[in-house]
Short mmCIF file of C-alpha atoms in Angstrom, two decimals:
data_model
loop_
_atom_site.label_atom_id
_atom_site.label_comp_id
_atom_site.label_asym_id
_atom_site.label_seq_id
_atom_site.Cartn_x
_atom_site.Cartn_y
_atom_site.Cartn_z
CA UNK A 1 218.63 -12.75 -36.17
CA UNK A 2 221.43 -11.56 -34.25
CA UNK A 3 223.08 -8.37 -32.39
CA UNK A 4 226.25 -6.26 -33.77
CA UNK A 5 227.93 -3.77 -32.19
CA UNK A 6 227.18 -0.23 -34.05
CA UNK A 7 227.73 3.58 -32.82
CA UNK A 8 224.21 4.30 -31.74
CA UNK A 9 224.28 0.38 -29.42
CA UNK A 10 223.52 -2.59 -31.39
CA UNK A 11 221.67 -3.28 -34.24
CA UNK A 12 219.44 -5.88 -35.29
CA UNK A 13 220.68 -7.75 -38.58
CA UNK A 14 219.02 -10.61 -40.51
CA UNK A 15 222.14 -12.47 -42.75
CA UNK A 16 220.99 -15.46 -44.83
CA UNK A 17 224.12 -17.29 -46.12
CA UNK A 18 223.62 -19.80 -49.57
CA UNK A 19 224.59 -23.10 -48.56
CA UNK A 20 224.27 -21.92 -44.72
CA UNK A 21 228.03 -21.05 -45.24
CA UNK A 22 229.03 -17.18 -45.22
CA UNK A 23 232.17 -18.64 -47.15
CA UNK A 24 230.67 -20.64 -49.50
CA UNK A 25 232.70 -20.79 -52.88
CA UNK A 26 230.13 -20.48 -54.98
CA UNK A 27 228.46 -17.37 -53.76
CA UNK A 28 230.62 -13.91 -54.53
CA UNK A 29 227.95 -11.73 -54.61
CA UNK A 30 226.25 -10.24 -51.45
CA UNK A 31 222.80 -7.85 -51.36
CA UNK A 32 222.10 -5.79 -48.63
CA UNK A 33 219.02 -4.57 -48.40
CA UNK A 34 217.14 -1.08 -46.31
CA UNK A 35 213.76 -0.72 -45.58
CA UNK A 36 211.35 2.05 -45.22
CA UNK A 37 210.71 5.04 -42.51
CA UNK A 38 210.85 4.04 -39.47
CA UNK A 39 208.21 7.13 -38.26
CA UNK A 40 205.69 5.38 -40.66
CA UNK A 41 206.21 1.52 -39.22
CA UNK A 42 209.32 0.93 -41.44
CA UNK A 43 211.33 -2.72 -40.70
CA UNK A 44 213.61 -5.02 -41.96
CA UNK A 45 210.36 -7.06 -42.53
CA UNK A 46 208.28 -4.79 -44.69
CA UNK A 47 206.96 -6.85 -47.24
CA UNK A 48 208.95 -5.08 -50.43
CA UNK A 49 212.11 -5.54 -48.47
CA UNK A 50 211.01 -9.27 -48.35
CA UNK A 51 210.54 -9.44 -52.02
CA UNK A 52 213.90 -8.06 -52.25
CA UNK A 53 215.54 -10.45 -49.74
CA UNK A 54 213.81 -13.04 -51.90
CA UNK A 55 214.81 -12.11 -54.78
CA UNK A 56 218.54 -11.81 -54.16
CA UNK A 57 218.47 -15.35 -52.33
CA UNK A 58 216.53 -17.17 -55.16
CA UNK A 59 219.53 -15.92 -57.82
CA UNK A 60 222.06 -17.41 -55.58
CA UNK A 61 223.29 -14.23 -53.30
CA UNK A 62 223.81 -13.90 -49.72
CA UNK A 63 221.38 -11.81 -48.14
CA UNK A 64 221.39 -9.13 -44.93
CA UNK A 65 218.38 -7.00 -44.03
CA UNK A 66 218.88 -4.80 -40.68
CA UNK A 67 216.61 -2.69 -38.58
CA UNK A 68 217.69 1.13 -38.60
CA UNK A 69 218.80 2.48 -35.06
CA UNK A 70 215.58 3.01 -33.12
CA UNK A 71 213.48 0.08 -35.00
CA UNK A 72 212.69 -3.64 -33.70
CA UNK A 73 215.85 -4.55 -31.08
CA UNK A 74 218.24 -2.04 -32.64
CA UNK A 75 219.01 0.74 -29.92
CA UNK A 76 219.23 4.43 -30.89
CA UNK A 77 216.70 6.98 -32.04
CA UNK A 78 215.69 7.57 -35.63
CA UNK A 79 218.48 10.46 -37.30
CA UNK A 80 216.70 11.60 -40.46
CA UNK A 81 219.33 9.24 -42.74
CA UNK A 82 222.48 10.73 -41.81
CA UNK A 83 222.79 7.79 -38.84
CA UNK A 84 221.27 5.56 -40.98
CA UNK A 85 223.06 5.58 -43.58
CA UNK A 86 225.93 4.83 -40.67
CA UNK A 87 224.31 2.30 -39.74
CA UNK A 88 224.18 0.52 -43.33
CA UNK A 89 228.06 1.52 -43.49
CA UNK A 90 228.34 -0.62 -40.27
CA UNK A 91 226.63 -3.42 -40.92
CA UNK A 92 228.52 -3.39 -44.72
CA UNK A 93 231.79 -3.60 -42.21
CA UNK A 94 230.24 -6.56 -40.25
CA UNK A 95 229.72 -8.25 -43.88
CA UNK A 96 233.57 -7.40 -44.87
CA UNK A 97 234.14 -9.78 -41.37
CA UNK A 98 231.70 -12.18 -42.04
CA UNK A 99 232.06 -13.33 -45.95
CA UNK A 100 234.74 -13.38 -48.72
CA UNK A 101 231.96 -12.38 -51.30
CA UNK A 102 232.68 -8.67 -52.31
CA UNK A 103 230.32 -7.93 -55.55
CA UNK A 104 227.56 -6.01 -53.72
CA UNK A 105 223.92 -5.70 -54.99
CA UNK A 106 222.24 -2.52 -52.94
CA UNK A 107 218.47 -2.11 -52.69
CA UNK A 108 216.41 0.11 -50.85
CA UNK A 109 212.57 1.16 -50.62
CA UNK A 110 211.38 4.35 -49.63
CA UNK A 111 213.22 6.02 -47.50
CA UNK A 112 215.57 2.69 -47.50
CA UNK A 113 216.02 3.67 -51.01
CA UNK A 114 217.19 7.09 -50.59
CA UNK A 115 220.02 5.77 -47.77
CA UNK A 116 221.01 3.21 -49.88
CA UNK A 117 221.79 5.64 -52.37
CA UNK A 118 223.87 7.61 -50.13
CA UNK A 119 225.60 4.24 -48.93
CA UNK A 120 226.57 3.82 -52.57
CA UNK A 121 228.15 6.82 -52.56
CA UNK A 122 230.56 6.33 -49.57
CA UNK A 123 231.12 2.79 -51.42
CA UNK A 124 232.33 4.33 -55.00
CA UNK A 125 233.72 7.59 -53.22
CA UNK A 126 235.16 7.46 -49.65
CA UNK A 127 235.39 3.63 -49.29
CA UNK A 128 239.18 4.47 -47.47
CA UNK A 129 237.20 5.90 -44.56
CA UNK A 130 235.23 2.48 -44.09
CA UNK A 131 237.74 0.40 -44.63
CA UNK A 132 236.27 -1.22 -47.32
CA UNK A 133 238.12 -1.09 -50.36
CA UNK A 134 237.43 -4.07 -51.98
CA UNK A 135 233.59 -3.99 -52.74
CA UNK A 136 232.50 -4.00 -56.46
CA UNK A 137 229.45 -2.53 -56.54
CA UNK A 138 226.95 -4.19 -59.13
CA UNK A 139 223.77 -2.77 -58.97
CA UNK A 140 221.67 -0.22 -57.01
CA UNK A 141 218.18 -0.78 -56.84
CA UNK A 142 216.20 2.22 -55.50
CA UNK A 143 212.60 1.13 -55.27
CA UNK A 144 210.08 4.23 -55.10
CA UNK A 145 213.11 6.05 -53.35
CA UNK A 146 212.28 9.23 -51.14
CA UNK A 147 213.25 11.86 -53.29
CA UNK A 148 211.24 14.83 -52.28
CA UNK A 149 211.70 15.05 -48.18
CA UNK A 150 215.35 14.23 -48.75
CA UNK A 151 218.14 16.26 -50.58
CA UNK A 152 219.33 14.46 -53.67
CA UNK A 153 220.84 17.38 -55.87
CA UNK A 154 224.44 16.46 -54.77
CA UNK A 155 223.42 12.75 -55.23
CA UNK A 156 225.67 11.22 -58.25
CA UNK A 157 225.10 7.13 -58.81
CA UNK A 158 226.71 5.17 -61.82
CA UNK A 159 223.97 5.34 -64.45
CA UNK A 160 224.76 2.10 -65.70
CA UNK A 161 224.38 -0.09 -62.45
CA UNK A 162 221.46 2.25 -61.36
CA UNK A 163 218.04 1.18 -61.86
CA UNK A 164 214.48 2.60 -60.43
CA UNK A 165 211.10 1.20 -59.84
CA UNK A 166 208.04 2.95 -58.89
CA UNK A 167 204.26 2.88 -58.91
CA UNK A 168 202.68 5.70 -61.17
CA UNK A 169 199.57 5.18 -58.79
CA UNK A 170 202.27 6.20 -56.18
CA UNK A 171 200.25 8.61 -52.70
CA UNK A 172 203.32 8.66 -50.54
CA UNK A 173 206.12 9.97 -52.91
CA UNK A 174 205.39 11.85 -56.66
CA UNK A 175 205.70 9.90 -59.51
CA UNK A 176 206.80 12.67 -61.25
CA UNK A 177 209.50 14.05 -58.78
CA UNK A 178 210.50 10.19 -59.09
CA UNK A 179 210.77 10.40 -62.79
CA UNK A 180 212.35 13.79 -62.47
CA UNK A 181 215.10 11.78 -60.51
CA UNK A 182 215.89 8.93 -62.56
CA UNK A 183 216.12 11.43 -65.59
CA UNK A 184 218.70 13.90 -64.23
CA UNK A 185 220.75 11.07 -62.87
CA UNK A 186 220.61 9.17 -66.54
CA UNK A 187 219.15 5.80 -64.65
CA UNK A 188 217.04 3.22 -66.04
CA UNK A 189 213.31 3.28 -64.65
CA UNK A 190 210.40 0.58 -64.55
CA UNK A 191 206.76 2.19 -64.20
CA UNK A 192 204.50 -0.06 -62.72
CA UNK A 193 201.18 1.25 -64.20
CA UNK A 194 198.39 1.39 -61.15
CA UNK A 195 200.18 0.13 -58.58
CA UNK A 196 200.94 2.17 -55.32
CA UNK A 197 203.89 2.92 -52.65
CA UNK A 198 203.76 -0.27 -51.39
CA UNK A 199 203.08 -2.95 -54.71
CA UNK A 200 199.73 -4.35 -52.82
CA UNK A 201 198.98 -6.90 -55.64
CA UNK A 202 202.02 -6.11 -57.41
CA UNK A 203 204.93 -7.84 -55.51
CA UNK A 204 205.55 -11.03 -57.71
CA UNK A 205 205.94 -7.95 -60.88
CA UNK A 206 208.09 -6.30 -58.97
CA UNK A 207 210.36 -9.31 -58.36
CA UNK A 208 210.88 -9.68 -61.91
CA UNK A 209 211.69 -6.70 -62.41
CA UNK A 210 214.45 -6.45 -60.14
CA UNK A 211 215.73 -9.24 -62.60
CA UNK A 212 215.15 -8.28 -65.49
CA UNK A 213 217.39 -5.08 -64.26
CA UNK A 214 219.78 -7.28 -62.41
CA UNK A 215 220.16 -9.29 -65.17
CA UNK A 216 218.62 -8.65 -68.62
CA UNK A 217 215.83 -10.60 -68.59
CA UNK A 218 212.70 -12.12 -66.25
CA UNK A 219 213.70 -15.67 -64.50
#
């Protein structure tokens, strides 16, 4: 774990490196991962960020999770997305500094999934302002995003390196408004029949799932 500087303080970031080497030649592709609410005990740590953070790290990627401003040792107060998605735009600058690997694999969950949604945006559309012109985007994974509290109609992702997972079981966020997302944005979707917001019992499915959409197929 360490500190980087960010607009709201610092902010707590979690970077594993394959090999233990940030330059290592054989890793070009980096994830970077954004968890859930903070108001509802969101972290870097929540357990379908984990399985994220896994799974990215088991098919040979770097890996960064980060607390939001306002969660764990990062300083600031929660901003409703808008700072957070700053804050993922930061810590995608820190990783510019950091590494020579510039594919990028994005996933979020929850709320995590609706920033990192918006963080693909500024990536494919106003990269200039970041100073980060030279990230390929390869995939977006938006895991039971927050669609319904948070304005998406503006929202355009490429369909083809957009994918979406949720839980038809689902109490925090509607399945259907979920559906109704992936459909009028043309992404694929995985239902995960019974399971809730969270994937209690469902975790190791998930995880090949996010392969299977990463990559064609289940490891």
């Amino acid at each position: 774990m360490q500190l980087i500087p960010a607009p709201a303080g610092v902010l707590e970031v979690d970077a594993l490196w394959q090999q233990d080497n940030p330059h290592d030649s054989n890793t070009d592709t980096v994830a970077l991962l954004c968890h859930p609410n903070p108001l509802f005990d969101g972290t870097m740590n929540n357990k379908v960020v984990t399985t994220m953070y896994r799974f990215a790290r088991d098919n040979g990627m770097h890996v960064v999770r980060f607390n939001f401003r306002g969660v764990g040792q990062s300083t600031g107060e929660h901003d409703y997305a808008d700072g957070e998605v700053v804050d993922a735009m930061t810590v995608l600058q820190w990783i510019a500094e950091q590494t020579n690997a510039r594919k990028l694999w994005l996933g979020g969950f929850s709320f995590g999934g609706y920033v990192t949604a918006r963080v693909a945006e500024q990536v494919l559309e106003a990269p200039h302002i970041w100073g980060l012109n030279d990230f390929e985007i390869t995939k977006i994974a938006l895991i039971a995003p927050s669609v319904e509290k948070n304005d998406t109609d503006d929202l355009h992702l490429p369909a083809e390196k957009t994918f979406e997972i949720y839980g038809n079981a689902d109490n925090v966020i509607d399945p259907e408004s979920m559906q109704a997302f992936a459909e009028r944005l043309g992404i694929a979707v995985s239902v995960v029949d019974g399971a809730g917001h969270f994937f209690h019992g469902r975790l190791s499915e998930l995880k090949g799932l996010l392969e299977e959409h990463s990559f064609g197929s289940s490891a």
